[in-house]
mmCIF file with all atom_site columns, C-alpha atoms in Angstrom:
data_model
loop_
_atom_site.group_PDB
_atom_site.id
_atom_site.type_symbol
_atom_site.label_atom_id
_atom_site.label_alt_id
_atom_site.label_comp_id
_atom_site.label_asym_id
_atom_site.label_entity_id
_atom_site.label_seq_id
_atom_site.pdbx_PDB_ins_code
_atom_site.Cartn_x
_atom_site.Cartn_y
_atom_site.Cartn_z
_atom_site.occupancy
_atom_site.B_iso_or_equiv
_atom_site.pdbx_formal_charge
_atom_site.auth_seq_id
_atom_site.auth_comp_id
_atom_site.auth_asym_id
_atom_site.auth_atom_id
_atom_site.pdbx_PDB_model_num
ATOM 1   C CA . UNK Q 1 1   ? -123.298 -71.469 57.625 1.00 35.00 ? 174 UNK Q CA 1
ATOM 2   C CA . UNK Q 1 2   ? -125.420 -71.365 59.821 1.00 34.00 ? 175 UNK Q CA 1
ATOM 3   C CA . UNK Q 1 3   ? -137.442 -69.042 62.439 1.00 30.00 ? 176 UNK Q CA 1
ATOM 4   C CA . UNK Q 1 4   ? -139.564 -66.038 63.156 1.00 30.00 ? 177 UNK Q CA 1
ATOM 5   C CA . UNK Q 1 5   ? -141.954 -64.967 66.171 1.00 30.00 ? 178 UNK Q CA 1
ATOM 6   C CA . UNK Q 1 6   ? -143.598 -61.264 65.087 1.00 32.00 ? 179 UNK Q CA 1
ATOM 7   C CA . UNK Q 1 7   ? -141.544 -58.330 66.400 1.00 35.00 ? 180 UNK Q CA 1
ATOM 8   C CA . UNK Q 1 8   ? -139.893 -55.398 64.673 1.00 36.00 ? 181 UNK Q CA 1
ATOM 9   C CA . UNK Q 1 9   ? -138.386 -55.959 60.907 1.00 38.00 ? 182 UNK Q CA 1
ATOM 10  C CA . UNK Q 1 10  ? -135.749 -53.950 60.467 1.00 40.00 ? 183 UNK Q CA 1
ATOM 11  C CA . UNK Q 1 11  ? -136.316 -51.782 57.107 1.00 36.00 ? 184 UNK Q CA 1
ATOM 12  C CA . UNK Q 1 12  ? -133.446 -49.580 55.653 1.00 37.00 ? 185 UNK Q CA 1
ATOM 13  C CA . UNK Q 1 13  ? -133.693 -46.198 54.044 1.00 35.00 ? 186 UNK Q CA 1
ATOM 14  C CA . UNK Q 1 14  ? -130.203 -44.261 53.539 1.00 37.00 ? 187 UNK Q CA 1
ATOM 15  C CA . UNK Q 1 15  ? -129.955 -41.026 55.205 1.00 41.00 ? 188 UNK Q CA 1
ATOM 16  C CA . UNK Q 1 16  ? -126.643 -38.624 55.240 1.00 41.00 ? 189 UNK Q CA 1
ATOM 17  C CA . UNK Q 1 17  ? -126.213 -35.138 56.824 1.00 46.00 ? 190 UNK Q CA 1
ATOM 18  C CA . UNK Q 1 18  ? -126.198 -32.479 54.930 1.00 46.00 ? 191 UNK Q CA 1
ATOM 19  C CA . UNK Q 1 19  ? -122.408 -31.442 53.651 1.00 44.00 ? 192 UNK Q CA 1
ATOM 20  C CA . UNK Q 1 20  ? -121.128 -35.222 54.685 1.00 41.00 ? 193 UNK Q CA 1
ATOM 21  C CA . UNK Q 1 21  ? -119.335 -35.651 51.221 1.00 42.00 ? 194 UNK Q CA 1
ATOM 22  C CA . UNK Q 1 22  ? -116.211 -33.671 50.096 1.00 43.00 ? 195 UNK Q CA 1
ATOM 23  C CA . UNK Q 1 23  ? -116.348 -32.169 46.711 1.00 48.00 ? 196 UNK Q CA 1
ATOM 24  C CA . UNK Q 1 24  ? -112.376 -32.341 46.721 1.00 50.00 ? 197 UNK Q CA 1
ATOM 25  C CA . UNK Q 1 25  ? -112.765 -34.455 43.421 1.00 51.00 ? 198 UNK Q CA 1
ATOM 26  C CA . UNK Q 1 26  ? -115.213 -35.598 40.721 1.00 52.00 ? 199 UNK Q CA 1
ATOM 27  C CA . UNK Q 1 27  ? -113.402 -39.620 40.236 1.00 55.00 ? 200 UNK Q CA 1
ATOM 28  C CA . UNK Q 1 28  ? -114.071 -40.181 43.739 1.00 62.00 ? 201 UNK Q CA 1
ATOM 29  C CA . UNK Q 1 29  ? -117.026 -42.531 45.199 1.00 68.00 ? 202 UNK Q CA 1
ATOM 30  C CA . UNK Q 1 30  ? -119.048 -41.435 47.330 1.00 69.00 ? 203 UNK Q CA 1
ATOM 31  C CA . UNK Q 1 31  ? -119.723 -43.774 50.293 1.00 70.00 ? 204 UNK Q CA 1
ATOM 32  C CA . UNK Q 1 32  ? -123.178 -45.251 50.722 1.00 76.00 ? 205 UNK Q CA 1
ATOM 33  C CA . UNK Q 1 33  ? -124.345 -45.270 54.161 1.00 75.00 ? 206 UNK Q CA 1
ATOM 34  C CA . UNK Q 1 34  ? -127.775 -47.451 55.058 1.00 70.00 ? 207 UNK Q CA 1
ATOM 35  C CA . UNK Q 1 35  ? -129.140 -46.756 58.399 1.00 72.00 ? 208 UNK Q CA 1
ATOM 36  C CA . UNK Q 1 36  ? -132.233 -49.302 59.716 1.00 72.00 ? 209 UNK Q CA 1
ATOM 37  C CA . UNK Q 1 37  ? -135.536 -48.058 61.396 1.00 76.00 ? 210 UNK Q CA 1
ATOM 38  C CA . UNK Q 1 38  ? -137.757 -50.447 63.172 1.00 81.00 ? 211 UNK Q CA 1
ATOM 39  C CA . UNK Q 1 39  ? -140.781 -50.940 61.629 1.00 82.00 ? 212 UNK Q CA 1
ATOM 40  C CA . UNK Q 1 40  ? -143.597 -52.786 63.049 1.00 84.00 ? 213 UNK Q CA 1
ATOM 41  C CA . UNK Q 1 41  ? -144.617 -56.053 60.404 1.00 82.00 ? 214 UNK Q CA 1
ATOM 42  C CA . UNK Q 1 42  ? -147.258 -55.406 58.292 1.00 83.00 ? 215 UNK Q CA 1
ATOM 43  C CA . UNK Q 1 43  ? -147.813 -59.201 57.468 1.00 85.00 ? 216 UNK Q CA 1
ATOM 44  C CA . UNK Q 1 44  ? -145.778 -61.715 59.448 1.00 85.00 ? 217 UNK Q CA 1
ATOM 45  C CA . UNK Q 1 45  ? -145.109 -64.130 56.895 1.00 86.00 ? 218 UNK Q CA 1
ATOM 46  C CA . UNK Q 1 46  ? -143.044 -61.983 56.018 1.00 88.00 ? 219 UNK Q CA 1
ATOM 47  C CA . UNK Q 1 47  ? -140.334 -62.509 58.739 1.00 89.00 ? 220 UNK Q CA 1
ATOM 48  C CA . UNK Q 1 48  ? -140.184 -66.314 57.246 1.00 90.00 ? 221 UNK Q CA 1
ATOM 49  C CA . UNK Q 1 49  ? -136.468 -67.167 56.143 1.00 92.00 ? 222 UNK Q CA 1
ATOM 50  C CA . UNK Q 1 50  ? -137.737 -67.626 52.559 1.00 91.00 ? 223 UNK Q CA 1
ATOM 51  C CA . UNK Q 1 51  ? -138.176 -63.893 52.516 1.00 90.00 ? 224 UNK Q CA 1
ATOM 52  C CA . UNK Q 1 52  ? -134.741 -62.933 53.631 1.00 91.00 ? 225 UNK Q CA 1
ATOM 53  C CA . UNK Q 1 53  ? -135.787 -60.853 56.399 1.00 91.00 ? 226 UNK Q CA 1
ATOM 54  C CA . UNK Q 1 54  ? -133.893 -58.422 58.557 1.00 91.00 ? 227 UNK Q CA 1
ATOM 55  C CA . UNK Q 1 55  ? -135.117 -58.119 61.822 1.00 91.00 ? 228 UNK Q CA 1
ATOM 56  C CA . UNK Q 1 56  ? -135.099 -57.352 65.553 1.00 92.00 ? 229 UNK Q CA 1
ATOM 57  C CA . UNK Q 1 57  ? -135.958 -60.126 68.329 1.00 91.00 ? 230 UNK Q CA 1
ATOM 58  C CA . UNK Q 1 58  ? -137.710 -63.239 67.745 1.00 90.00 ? 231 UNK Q CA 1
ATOM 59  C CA . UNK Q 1 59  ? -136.275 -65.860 66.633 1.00 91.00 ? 232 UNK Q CA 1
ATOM 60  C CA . UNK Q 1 60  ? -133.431 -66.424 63.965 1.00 94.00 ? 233 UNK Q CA 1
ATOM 61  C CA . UNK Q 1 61  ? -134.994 -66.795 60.390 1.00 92.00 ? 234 UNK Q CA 1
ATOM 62  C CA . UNK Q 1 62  ? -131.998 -69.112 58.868 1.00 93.00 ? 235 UNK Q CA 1
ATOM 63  C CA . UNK Q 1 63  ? -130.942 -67.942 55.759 1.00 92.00 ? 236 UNK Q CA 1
ATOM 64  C CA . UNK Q 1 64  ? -129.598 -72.100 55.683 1.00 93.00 ? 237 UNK Q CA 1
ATOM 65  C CA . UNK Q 1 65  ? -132.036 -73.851 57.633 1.00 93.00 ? 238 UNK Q CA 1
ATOM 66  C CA . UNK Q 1 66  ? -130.155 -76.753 57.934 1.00 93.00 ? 239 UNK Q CA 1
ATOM 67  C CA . UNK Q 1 67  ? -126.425 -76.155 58.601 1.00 92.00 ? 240 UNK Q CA 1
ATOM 68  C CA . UNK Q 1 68  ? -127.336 -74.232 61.952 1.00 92.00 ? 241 UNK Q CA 1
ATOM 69  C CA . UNK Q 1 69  ? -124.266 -73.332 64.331 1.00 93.00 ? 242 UNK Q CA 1
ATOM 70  C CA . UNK Q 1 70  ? -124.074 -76.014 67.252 1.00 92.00 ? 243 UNK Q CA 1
ATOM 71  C CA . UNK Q 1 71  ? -125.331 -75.756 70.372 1.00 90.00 ? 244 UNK Q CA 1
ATOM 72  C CA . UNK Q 1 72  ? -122.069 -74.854 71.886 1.00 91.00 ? 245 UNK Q CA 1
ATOM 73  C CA . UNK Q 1 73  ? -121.341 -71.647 69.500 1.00 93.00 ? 246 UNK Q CA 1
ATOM 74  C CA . UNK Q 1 74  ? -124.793 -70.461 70.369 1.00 93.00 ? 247 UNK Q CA 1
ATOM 75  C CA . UNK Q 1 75  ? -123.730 -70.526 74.049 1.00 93.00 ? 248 UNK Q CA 1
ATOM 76  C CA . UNK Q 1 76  ? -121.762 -67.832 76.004 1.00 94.00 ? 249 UNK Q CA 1
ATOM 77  C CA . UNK Q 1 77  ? -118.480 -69.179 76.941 1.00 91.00 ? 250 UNK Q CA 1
ATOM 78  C CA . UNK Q 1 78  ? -118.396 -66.613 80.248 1.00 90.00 ? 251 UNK Q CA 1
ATOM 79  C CA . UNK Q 1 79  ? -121.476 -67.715 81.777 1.00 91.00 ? 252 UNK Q CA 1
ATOM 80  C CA . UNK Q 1 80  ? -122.146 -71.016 80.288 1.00 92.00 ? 253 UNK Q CA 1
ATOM 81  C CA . UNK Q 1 81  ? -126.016 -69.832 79.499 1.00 93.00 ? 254 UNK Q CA 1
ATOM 82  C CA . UNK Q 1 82  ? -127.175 -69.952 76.015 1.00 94.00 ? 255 UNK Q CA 1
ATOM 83  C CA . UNK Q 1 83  ? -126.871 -66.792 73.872 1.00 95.00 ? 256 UNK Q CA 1
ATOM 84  C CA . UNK Q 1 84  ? -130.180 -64.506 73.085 1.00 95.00 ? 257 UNK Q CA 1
ATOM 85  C CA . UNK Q 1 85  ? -130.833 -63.805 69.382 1.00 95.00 ? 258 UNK Q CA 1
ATOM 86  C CA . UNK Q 1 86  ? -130.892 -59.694 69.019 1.00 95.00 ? 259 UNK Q CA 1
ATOM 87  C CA . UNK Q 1 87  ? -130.626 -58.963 65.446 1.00 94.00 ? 260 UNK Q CA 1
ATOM 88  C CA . UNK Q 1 88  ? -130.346 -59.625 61.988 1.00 94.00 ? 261 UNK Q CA 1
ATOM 89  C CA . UNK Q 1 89  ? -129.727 -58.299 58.774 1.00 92.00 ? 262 UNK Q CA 1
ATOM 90  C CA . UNK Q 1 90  ? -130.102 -59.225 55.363 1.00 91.00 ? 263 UNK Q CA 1
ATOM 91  C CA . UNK Q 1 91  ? -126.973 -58.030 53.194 1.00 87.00 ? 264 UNK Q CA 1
ATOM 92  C CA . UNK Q 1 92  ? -127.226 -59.712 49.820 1.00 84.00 ? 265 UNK Q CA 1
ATOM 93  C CA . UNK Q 1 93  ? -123.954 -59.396 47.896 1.00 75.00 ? 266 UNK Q CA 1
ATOM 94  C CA . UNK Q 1 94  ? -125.225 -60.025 43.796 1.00 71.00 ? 267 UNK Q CA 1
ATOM 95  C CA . UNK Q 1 95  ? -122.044 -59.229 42.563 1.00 80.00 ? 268 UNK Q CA 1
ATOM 96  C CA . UNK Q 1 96  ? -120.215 -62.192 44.343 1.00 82.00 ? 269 UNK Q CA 1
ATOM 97  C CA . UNK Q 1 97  ? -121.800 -65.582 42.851 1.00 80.00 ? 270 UNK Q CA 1
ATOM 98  C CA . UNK Q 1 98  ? -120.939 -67.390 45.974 1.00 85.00 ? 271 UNK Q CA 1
ATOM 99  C CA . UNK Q 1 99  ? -122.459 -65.294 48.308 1.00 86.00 ? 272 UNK Q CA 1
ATOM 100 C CA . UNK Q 1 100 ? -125.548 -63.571 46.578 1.00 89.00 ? 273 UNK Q CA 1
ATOM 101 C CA . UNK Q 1 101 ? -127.838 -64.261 50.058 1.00 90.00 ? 274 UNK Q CA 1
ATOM 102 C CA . UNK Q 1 102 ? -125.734 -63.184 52.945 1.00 91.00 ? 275 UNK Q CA 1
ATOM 103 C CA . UNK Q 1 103 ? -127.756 -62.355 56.369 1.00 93.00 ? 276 UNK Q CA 1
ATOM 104 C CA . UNK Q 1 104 ? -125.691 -61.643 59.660 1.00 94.00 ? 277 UNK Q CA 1
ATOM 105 C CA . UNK Q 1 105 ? -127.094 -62.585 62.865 1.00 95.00 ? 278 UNK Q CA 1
ATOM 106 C CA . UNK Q 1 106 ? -126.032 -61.024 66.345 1.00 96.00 ? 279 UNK Q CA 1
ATOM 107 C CA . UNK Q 1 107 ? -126.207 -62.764 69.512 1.00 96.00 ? 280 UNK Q CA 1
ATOM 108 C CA . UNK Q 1 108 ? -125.552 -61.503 73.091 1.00 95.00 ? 281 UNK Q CA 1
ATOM 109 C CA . UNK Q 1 109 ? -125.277 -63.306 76.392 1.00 95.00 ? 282 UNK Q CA 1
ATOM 110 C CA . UNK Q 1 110 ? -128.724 -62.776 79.247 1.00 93.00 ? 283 UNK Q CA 1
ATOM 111 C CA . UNK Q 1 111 ? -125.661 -62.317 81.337 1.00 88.00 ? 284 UNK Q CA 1
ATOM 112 C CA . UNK Q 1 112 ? -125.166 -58.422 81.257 1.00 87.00 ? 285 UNK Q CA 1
ATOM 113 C CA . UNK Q 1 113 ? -122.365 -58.531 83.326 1.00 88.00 ? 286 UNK Q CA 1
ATOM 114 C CA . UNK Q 1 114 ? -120.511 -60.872 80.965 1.00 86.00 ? 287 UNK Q CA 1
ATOM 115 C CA . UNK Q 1 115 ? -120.969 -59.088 77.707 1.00 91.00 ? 288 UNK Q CA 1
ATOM 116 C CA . UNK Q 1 116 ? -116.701 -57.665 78.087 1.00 91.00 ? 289 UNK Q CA 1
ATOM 117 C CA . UNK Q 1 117 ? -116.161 -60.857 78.302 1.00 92.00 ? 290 UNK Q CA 1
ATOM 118 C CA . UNK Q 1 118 ? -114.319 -62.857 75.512 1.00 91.00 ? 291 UNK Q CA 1
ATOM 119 C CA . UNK Q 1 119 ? -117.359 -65.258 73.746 1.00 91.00 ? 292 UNK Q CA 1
ATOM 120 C CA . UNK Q 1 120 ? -120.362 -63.018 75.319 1.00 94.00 ? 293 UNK Q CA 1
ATOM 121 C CA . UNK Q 1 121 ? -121.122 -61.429 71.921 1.00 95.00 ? 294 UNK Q CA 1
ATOM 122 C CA . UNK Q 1 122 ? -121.476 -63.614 68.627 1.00 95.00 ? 295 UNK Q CA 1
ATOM 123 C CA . UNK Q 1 123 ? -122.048 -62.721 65.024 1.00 95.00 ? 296 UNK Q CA 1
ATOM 124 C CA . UNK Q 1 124 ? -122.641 -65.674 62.976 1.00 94.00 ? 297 UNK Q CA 1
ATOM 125 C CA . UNK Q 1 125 ? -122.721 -64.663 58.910 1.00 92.00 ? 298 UNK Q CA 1
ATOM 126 C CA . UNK Q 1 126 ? -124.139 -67.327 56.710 1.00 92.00 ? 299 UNK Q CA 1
ATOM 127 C CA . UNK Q 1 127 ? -124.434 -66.594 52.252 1.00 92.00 ? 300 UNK Q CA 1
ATOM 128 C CA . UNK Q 1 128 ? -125.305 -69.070 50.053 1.00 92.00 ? 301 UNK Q CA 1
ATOM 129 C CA . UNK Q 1 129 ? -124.847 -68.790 46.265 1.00 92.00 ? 302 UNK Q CA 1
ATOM 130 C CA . UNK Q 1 130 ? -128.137 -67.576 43.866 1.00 90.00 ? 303 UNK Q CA 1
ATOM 131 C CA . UNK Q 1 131 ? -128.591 -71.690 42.877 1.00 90.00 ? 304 UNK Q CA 1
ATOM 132 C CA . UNK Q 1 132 ? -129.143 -73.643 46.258 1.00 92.00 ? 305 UNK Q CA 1
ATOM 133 C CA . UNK Q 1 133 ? -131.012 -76.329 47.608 1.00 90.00 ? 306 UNK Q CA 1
ATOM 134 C CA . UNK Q 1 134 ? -133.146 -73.824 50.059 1.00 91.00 ? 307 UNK Q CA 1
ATOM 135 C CA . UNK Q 1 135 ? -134.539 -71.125 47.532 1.00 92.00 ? 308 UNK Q CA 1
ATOM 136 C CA . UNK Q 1 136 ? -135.990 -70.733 44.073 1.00 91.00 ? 309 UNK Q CA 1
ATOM 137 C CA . UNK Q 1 137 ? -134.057 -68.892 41.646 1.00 89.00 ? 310 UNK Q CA 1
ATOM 138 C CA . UNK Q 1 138 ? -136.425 -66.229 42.051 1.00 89.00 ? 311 UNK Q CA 1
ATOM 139 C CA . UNK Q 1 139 ? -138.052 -63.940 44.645 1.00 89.00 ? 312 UNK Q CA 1
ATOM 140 C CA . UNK Q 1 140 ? -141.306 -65.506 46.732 1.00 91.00 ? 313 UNK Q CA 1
ATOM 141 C CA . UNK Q 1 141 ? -144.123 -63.776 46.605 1.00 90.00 ? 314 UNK Q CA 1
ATOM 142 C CA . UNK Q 1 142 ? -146.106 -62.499 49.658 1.00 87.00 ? 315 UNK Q CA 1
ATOM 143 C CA . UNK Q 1 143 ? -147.325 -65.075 51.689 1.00 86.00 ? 316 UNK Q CA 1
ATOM 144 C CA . UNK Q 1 144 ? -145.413 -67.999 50.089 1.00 90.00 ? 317 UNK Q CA 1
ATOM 145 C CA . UNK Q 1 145 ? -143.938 -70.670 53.004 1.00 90.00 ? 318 UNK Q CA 1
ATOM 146 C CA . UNK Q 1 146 ? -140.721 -72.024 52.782 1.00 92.00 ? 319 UNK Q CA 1
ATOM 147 C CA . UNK Q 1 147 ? -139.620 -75.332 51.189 1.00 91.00 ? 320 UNK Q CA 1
ATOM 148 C CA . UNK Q 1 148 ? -140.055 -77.573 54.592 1.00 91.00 ? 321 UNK Q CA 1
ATOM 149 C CA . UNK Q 1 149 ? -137.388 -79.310 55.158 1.00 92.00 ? 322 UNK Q CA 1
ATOM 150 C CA . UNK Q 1 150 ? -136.781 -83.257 54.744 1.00 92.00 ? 323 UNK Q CA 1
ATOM 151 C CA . UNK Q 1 151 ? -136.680 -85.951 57.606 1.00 93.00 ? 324 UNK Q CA 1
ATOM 152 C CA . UNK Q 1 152 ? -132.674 -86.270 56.661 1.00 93.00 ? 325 UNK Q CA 1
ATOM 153 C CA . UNK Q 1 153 ? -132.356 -81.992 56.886 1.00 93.00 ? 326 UNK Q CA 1
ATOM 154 C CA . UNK Q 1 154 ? -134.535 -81.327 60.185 1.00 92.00 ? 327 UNK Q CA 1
ATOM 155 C CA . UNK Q 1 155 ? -132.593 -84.087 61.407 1.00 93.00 ? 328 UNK Q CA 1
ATOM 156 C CA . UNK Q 1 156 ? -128.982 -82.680 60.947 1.00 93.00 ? 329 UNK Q CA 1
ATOM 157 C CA . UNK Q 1 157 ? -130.556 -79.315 62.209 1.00 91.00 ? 330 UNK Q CA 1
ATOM 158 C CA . UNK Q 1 158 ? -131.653 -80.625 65.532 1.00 91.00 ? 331 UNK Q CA 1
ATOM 159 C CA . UNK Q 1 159 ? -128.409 -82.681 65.917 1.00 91.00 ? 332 UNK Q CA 1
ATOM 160 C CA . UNK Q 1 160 ? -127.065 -79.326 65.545 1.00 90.00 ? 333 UNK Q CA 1
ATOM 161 C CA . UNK Q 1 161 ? -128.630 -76.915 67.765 1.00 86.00 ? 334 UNK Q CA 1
ATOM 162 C CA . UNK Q 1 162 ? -131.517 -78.667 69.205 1.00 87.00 ? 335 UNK Q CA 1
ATOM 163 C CA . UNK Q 1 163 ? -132.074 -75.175 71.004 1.00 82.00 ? 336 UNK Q CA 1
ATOM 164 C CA . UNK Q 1 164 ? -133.095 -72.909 68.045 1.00 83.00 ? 337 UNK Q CA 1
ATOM 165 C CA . UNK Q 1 165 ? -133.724 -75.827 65.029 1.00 81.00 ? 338 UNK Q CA 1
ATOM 166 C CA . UNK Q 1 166 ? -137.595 -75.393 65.023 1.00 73.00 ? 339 UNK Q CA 1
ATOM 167 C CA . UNK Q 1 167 ? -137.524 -72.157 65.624 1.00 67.00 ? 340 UNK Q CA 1
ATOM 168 C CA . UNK Q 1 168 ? -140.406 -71.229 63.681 1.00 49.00 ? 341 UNK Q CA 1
ATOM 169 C CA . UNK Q 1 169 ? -139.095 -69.237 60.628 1.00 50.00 ? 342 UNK Q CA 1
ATOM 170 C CA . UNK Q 1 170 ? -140.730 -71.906 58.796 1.00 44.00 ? 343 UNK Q CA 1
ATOM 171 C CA . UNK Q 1 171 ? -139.457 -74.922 56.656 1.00 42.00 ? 344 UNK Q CA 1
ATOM 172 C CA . UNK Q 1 172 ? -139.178 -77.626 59.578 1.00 43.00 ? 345 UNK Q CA 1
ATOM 173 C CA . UNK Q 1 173 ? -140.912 -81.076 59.045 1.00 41.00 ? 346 UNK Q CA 1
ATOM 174 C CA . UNK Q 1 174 ? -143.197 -80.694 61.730 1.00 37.00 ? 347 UNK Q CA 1
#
């Protein structure tokens, strides 16, 4: 398992060439392909983890604020420097109960000549089911904060990864 300085969100609209299926048969699924613009934010609250962003830059927006990875995961095993956030996406799965938020997070090493190397690139992917201690059963609306978190959670966070726990995606106790 495993907060947000204004950048670029990500936003996703499909798009497919012309002629890109087959129409070799009817009981066949097509595949759905979702490509992702950048987009600057219209209203940064927005990039707050409450509102399951996907983004570009910043800071991480913790889809589970509290279970971060450690310190050491978050730190490229070439050069020993800790690993830049680059990306995330949101990629909700609502037909598997367990995983109904899902957000994937890339990370790549300041160390450009390390990034071949084994430990220089990092994907962390982090779902939590519908019913959680972190979200309300339904959608925030625009401008709502995160739950902040309690003394006990921001304390596990920073034990965790002292580096990114007060990020600022929101939800830390101060």
């Amino acid at each position: 398992r495993w907060l947000g300085r204004a950048g670029c969100q990500a936003t996703f609209s499909p798009r497919m060439p012309s002629g890109y299926y087959s129409d070799s048969s009817d009981d066949e699924e097509e595949p759905t392909v979702m490509l992702g613009f950048a987009a600057d934010v219209s209203e940064p609250s927005l990039l707050a983890r409450n509102h399951f962003p996907s983004k570009l830059g910043g800071a991480p927006a913790w889809l589970d604020p509290v279970n971060l990875p450690t310190e050491r995961q978050l730190r490229c095993s070439a050069s020993g420097e800790p690993l830049r956030f680059v990306a995330q996406v949101y990629a909700a799965a609502s037909d598997e109960p367990h995983a109904f938020h899902r957000s994937i997070l890339l990370f790549l090493s300041p160390h450009g000549p390390s990034l071949s190397r084994p430990g220089a690139v990092r994907a962390f992917r982090c779902q939590l089911p519908r019913d959680n201690s972190h979200y309300p059963h339904e959608p925030p609306e625009e401008g709502d904060a995160p739950r902040a978190l309690t003394l006990a959670e921001a304390r596990l966070a920073s034990a965790r990864c002292p580096l990114w726990a007060n990020s600022g995606g929101g939800g830390g106790s101060g």
